[in-house]
Tab-separated table of C-alpha atoms in Angstrom:
chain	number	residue	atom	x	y	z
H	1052	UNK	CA	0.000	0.000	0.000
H	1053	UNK	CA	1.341	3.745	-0.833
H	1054	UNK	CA	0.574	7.095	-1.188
H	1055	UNK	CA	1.421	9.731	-4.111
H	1056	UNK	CA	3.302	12.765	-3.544
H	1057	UNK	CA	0.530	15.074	-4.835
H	1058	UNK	CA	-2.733	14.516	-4.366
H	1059	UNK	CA	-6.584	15.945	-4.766
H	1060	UNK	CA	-7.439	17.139	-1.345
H	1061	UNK	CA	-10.996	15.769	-1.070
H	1062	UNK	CA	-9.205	11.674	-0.951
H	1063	UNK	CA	-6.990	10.261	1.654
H	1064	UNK	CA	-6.430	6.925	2.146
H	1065	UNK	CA	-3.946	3.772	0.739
H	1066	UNK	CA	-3.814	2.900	-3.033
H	1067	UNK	CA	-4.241	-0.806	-3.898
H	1068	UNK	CA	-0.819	-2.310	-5.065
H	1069	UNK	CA	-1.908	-4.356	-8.367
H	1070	UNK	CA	0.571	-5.299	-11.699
H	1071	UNK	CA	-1.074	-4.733	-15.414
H	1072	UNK	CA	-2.333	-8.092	-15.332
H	1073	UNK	CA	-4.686	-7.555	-12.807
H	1074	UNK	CA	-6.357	-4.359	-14.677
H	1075	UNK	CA	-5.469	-5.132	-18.661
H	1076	UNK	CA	-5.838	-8.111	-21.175
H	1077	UNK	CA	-2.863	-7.958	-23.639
H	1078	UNK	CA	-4.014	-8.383	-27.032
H	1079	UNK	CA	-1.589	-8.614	-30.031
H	1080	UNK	CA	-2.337	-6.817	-32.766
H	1081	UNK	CA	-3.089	-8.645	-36.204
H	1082	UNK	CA	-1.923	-8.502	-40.422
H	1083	UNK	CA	-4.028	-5.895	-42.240
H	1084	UNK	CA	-3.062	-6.513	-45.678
H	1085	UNK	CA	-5.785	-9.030	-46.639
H	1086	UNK	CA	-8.528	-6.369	-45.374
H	1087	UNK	CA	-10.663	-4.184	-47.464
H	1088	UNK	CA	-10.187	-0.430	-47.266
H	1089	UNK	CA	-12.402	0.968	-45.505
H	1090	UNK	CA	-13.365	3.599	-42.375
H	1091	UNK	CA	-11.809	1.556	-39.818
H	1092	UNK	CA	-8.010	3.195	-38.823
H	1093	UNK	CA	-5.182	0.808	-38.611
H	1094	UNK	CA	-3.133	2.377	-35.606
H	1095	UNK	CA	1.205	1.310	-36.379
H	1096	UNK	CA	4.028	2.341	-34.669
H	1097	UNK	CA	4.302	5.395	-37.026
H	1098	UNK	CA	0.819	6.466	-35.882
H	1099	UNK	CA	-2.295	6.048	-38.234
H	1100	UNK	CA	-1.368	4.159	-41.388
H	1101	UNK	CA	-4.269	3.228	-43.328
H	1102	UNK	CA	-7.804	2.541	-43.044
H	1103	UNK	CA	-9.528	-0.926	-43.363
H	1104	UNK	CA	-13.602	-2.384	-43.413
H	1105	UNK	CA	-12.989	-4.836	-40.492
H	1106	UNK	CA	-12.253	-3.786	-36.348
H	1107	UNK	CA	-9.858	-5.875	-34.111
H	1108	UNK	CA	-11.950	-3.435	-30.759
H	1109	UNK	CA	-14.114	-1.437	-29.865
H	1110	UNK	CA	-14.014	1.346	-27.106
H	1111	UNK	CA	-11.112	1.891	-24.917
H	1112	UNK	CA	-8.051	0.844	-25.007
H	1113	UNK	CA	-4.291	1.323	-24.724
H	1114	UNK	CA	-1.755	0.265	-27.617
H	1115	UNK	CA	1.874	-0.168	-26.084
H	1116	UNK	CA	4.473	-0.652	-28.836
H	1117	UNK	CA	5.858	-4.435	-29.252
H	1118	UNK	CA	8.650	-4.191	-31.342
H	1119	UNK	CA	10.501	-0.672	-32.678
H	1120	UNK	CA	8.992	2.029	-30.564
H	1121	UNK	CA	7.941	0.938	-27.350
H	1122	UNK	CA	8.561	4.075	-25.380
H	1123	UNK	CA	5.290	5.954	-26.525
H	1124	UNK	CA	1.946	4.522	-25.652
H	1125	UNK	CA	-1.281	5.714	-27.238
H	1126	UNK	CA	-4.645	6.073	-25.682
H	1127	UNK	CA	-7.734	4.858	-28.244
H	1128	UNK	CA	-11.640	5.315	-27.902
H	1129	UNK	CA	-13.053	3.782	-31.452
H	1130	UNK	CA	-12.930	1.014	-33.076
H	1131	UNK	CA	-9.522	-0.037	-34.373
H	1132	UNK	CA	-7.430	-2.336	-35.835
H	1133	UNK	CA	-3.782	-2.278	-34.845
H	1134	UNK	CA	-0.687	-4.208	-36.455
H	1135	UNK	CA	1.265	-7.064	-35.024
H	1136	UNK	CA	4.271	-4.160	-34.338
H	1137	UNK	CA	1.736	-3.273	-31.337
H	1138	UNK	CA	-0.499	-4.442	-28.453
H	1139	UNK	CA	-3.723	-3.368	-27.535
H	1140	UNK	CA	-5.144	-3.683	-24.218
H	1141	UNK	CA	-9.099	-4.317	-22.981
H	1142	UNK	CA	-9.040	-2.937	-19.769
H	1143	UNK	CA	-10.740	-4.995	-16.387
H	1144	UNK	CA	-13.661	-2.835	-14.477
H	1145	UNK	CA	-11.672	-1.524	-11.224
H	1146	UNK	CA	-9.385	0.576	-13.654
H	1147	UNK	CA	-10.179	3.756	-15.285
H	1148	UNK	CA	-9.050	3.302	-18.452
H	1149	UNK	CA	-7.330	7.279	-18.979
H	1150	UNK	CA	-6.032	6.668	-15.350
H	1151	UNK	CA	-3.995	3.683	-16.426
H	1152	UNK	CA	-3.311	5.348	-20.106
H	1153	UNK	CA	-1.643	7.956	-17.742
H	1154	UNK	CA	0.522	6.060	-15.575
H	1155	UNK	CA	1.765	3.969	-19.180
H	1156	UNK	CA	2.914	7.161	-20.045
H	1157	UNK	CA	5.919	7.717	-17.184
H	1158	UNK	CA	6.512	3.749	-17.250
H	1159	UNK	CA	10.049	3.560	-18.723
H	1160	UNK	CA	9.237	0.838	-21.302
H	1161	UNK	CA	12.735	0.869	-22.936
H	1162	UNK	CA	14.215	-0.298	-19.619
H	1163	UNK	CA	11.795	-3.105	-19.773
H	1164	UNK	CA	13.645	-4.249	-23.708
H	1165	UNK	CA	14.593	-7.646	-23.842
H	1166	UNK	CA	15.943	-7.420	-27.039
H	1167	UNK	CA	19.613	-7.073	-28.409
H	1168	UNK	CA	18.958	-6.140	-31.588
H	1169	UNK	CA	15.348	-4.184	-32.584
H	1170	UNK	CA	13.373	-3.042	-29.160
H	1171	UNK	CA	10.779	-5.022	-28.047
H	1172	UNK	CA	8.146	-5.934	-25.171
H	1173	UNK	CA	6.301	-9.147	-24.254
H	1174	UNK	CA	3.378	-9.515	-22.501
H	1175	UNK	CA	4.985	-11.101	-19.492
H	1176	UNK	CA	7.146	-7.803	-19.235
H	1177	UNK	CA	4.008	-5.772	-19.563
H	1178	UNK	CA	1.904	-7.741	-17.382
H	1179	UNK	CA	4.395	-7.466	-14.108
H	1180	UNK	CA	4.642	-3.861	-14.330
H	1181	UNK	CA	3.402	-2.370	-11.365
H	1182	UNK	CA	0.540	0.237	-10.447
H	1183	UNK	CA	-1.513	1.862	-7.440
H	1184	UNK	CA	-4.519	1.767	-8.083
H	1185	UNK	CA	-7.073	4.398	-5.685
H	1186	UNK	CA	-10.388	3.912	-5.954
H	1187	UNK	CA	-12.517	4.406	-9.241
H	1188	UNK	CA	-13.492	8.421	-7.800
H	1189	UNK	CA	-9.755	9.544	-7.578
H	1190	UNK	CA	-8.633	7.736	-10.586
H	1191	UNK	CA	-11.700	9.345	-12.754
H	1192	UNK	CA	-9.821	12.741	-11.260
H	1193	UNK	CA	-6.728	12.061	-11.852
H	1194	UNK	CA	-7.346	11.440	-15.315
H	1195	UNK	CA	-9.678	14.216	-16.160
H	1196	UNK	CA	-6.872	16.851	-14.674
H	1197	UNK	CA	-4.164	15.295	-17.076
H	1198	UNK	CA	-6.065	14.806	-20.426
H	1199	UNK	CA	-6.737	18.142	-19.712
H	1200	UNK	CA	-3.013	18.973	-19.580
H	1201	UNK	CA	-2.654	16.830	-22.692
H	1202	UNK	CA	-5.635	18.571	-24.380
H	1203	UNK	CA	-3.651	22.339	-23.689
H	1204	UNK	CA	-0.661	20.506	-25.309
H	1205	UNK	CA	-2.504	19.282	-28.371
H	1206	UNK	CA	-3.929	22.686	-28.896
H	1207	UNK	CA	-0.509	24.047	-28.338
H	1208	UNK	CA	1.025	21.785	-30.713
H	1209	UNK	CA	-1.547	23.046	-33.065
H	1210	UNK	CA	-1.040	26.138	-32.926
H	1211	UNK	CA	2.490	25.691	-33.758
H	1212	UNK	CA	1.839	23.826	-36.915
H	1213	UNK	CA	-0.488	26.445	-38.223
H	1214	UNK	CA	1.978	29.063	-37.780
H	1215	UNK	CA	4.438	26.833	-39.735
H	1216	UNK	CA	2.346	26.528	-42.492
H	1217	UNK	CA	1.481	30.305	-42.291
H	1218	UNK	CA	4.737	31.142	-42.633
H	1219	UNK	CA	5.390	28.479	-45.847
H	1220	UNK	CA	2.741	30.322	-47.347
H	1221	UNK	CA	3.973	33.561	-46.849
H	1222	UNK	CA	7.329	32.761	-48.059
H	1223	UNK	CA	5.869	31.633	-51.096
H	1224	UNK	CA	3.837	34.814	-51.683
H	1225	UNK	CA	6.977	36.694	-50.679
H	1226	UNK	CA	9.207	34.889	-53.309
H	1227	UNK	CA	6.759	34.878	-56.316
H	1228	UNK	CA	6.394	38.634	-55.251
H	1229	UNK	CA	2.749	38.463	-54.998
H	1230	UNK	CA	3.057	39.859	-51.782
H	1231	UNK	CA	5.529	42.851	-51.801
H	1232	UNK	CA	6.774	45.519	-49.064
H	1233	UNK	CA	6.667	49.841	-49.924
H	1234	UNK	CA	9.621	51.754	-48.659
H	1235	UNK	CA	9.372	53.945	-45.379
H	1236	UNK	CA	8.314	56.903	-47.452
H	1237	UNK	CA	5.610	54.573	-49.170
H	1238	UNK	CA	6.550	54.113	-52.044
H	1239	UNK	CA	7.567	50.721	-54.650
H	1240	UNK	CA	10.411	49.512	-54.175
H	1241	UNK	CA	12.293	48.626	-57.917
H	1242	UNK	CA	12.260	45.290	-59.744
H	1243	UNK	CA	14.290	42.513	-58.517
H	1244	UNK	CA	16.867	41.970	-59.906
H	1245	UNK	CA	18.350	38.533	-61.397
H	1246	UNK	CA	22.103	37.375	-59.882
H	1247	UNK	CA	23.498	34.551	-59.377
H	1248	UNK	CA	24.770	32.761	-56.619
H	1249	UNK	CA	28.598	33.398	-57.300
H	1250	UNK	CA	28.069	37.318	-57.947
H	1251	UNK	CA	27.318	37.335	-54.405
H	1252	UNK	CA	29.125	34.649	-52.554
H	1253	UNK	CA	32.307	32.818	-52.354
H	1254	UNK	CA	33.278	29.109	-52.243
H	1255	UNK	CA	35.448	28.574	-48.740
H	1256	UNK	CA	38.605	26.710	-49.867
H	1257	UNK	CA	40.523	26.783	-46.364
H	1258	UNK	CA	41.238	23.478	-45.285
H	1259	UNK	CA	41.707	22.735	-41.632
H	1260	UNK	CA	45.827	21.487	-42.913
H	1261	UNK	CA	47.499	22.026	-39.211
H	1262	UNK	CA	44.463	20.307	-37.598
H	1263	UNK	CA	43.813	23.128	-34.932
H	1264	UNK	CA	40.255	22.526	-35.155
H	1265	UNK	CA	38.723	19.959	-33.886
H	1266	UNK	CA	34.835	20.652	-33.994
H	1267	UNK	CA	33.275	18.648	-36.695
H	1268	UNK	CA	29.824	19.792	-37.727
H	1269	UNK	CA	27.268	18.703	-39.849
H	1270	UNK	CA	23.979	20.143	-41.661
H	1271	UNK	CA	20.914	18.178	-40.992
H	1272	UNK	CA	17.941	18.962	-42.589
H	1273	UNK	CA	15.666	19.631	-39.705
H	1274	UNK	CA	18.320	20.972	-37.006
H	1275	UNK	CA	20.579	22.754	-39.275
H	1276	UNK	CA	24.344	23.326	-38.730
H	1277	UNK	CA	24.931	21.447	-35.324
H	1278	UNK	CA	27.789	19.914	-33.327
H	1279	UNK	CA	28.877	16.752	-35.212
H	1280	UNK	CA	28.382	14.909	-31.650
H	1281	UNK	CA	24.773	16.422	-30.297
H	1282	UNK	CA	23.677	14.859	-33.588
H	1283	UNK	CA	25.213	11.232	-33.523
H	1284	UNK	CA	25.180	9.077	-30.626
H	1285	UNK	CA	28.985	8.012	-31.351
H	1286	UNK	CA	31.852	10.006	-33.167
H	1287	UNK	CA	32.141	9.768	-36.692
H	1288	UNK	CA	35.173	11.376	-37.342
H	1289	UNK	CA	38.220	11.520	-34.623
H	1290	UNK	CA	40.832	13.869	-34.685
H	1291	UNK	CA	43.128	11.955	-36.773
H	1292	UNK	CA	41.275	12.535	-40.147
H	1293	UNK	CA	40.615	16.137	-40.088
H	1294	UNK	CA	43.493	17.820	-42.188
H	1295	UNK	CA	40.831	17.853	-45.473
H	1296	UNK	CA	37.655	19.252	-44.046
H	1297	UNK	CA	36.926	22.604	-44.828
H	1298	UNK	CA	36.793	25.154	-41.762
H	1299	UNK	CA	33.575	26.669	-41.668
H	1300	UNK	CA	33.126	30.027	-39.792
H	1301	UNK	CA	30.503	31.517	-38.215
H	1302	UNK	CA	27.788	32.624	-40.323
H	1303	UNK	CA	28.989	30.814	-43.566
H	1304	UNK	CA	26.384	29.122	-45.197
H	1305	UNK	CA	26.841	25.147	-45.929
H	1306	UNK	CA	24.746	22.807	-48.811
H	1307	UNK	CA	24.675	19.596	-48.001
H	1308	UNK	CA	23.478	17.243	-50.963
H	1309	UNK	CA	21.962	14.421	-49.186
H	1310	UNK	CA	18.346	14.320	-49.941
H	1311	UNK	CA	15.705	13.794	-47.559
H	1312	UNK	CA	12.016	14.280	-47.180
H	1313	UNK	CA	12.657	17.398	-45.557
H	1314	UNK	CA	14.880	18.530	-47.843
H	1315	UNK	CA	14.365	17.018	-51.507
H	1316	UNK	CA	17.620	18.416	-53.274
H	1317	UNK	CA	19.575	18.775	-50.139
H	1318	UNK	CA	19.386	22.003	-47.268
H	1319	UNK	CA	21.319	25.256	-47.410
H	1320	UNK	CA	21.837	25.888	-43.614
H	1321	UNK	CA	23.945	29.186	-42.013
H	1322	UNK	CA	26.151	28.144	-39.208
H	1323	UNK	CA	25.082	29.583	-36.033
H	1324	UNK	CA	26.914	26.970	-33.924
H	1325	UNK	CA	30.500	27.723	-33.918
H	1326	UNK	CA	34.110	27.859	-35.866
H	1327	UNK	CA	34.692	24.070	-37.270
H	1328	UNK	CA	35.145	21.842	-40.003
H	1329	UNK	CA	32.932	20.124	-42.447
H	1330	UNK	CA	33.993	16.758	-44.569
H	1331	UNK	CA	34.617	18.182	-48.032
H	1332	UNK	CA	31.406	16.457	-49.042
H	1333	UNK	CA	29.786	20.222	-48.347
H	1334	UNK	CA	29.817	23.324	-50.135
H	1335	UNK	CA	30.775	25.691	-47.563
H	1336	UNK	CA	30.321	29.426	-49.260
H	1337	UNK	CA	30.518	32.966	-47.975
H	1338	UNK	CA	28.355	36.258	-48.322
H	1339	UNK	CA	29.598	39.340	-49.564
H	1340	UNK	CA	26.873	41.236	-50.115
H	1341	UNK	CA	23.443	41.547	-49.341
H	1342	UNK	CA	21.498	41.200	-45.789
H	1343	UNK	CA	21.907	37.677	-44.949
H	1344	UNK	CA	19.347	37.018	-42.681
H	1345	UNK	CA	17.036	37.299	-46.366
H	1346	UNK	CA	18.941	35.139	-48.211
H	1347	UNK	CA	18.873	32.007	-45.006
H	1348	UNK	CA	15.344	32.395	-45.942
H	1349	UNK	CA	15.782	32.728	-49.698
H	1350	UNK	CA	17.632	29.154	-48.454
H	1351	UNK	CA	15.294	28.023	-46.694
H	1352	UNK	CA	12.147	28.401	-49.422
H	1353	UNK	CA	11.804	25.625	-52.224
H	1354	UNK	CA	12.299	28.200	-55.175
H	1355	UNK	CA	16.025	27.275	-55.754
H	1356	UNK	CA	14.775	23.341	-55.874
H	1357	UNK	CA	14.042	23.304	-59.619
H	1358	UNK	CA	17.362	24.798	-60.564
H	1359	UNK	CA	19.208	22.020	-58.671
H	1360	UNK	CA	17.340	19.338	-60.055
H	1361	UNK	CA	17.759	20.206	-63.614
H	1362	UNK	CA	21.466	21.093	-63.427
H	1363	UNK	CA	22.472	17.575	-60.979
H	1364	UNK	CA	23.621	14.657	-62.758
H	1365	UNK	CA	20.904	12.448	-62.775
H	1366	UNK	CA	23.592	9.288	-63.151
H	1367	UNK	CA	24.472	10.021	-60.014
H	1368	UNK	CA	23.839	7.958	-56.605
H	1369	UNK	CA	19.685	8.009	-55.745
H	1370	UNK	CA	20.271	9.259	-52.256
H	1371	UNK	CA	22.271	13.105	-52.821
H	1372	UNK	CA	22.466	15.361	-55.737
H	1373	UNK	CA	25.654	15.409	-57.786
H	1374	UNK	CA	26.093	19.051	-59.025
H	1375	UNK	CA	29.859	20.941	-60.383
H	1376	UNK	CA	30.808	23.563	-58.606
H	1377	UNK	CA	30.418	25.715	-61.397
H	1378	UNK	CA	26.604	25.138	-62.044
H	1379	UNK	CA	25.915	25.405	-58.568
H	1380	UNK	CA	27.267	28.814	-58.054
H	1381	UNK	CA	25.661	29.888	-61.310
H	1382	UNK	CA	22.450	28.902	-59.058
H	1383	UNK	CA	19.595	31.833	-59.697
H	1384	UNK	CA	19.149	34.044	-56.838
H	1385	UNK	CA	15.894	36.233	-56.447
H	1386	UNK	CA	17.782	39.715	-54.914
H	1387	UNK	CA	15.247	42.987	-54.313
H	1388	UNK	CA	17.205	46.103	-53.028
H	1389	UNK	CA	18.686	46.113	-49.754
H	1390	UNK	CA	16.166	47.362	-48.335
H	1391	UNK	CA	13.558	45.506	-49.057
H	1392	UNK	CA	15.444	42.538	-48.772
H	1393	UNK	CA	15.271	43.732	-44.966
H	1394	UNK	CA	11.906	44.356	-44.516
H	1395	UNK	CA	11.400	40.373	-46.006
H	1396	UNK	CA	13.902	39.152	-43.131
H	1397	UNK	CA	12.552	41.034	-40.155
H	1398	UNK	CA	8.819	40.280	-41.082
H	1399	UNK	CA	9.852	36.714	-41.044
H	1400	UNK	CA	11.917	36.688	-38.182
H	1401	UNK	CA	8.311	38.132	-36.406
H	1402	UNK	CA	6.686	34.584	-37.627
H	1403	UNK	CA	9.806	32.593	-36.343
H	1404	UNK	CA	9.604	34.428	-33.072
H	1405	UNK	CA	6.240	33.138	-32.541
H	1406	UNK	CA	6.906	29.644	-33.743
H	1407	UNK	CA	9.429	29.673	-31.382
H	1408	UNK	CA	7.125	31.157	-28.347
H	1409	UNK	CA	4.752	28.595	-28.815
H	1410	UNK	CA	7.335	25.608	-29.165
H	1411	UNK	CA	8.610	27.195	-25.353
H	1412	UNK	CA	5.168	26.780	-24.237
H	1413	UNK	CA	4.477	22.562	-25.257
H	1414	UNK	CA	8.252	22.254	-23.846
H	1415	UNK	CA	7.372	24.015	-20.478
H	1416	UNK	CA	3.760	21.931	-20.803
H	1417	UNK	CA	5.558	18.714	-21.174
H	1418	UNK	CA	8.030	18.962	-18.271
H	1419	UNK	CA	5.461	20.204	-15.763
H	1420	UNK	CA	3.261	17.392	-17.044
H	1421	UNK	CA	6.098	15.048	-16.890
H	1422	UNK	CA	6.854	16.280	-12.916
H	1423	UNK	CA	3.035	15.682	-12.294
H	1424	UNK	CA	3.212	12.425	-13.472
H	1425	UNK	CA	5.580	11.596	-11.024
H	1426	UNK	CA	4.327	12.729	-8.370
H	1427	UNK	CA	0.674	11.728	-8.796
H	1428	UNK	CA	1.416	8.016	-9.362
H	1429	UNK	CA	3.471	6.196	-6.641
């Protein structure tokens, strides 16, 4: 018998020590593929994959991952079907199903891996997990309070994707110039004008020969220009092999061809990190001219994508674009006046500042959801 930390005033009283086997029924999820499509979602471990005409249940339940990911349980009220990568729970009648959902969520399920190779659960793992149960009142509380935490996140989370896809579409009204700025005295600003990469920027061609630096970076797609080692668990590149990478300063910009979803011909990132060095894989270039907070969003748009793609060679390998030097700094470059090329950059910094608010606010909501978790379950 135990007591929480934090608790609702209005109960006192021990909770019932119990294991998952005493409140759920582990149920393995089935094969979909013989199934007819239809309005019946097929919950996977990348979320909802597809939709089918049959239902494995119906109502509540609880699908905890049982191979890949295993660390992020998912609370259901429909009717389902889930795939063998998962189980699904029916839940016995002393538990509230959202109270147990709930405590799932601060079990630490990877601990519980038996596997050396791909993560994994089995039932027996699940079913001699412990829990507290208090009686049906307190756990109908408990729960209501957090899926209301979880229901501030959601529209949190949101929030933040609508801004994200404001500010796509504004950066493609701002690019096709459908949407343009007036100077402070209000009037037009001129034409753009047509340059191309190289009549503004430089390639960096110093080479990191007496090995004094020793930061490697890299350019990822979604995180940008980051530490080499915040972005791989284990070092890629030791000290040893360094004399060839190119020493990227701060604020240089870096194209890495690797294609991804996020990035379909490769991203154009500005280091922000620190001084280091990049494998010569990159195109580390500098900016002479021109307010470079505009062009890392001229960078960061999709209207340079076409010009890549028809300029790489398409012989090359399926996974990164394969583009000379030359044709990449002859790369078309949309360039208004100063200016206005300011006025672009600060009313998009505006947007990111927001995006950035609001991703503060669903961190800050996790972590004090995270510390009520543990102390509201014992």
């Amino acid at each position: 018998m135990a007591t929480p930390k934090l608790r609702f005033k209005e109960f006192d009283g021990d909770w019932k020590a119990l294991n998952y086997k005493d409140v759920l029924n582990i149920k393995y999820g089935k094969d979909h593929k013989k199934l007819n499509s239809g309005d019946i979602p097929v919950f996977g471990t990348g979320g909802v994959m597809r939709y089918v005409d049959q239902f494995l249940h119906d109502g509540e339940s609880i699908l905890i991952g049982r191979k890949g990911t295993i660390d992020s349980p998912k609370y259901v009220n429909e009717k389902f079907w889930t795939v063998d990568t998962l189980f699904y729970t029916e839940i016995k009648e002393q538990a509230v199903p959202k109270f147990v959902y709930q405590h799932a969520l601060q079990v630490n399920w990877l601990k519980l891996n038996e596997a050396t190779g791909v993560p994994s659960l089995n039932t027996k793992s699940i079913n001699n997990v412990a829990i507290n149960l208090p009686p049906l009142e307190e756990q109908t509380k408990i729960a209501t309070f957090l899926s209301a935490v979880d229901t501030k996140i959601d529209e949190l989370t949101q929030k933040h994707e609508l801004l994200g896809e404001y500010k796509k579409g504004i950066m493609q009204q701002l690019f096709s110039q459908k949407l343009r700025f007036k100077a402070d005295d209000g009037s037009n600003f001129e034409d753009w004008d047509d340059i191309t990469l190289g009549e503004i920027a430089s390639k960096s061609l110093v080479k990191n020969k007496d090995e004094s630096i020793a930061e490697v970076l890299t350019n990822s797609a979604t995180q940008g220009v980051i530490k080499q080692s915040d972005y791989f668990e284990r070092e890629i590149v030791t000290t040893s092999n360094l004399k060839g990478y190119y020493v990227v300063e701060m604020g240089d910009f870096v194209y890495n061809p690797r294609i991804s979803s996020q990035a379909p011909v490769g991203p154009i990132k500005r280091n922000k990190q620190c001084l280091g060095v990049m494998s010569p894989l990159y195109t580390v270039f500098t900016i002479n001219e021109g307010d470079i907070n505009y062009l890392e969003y001229f960078f960061e748009s999709s209207v340079w994508h076409d010009y890549v793609k028809s300029v790489s060679n398409s012989g090359a390998r399926h996974d990164r674009m394969n583009i000379k030097n030359q044709d990449f700094f002859d790369m078309p470059i949309l360039y208004p006046c100063l200016a206005e090329q300011t006025k672009i950059a600060n009313f998009l910094t505006a947007i990111d500042q927001k995006i950035d608010n609001v991703a503060e606010q669903i961190d800050h909501a996790k972590t004090w959801k995270k510390g009520l978790l543990q102390q509201m379950f014992v």
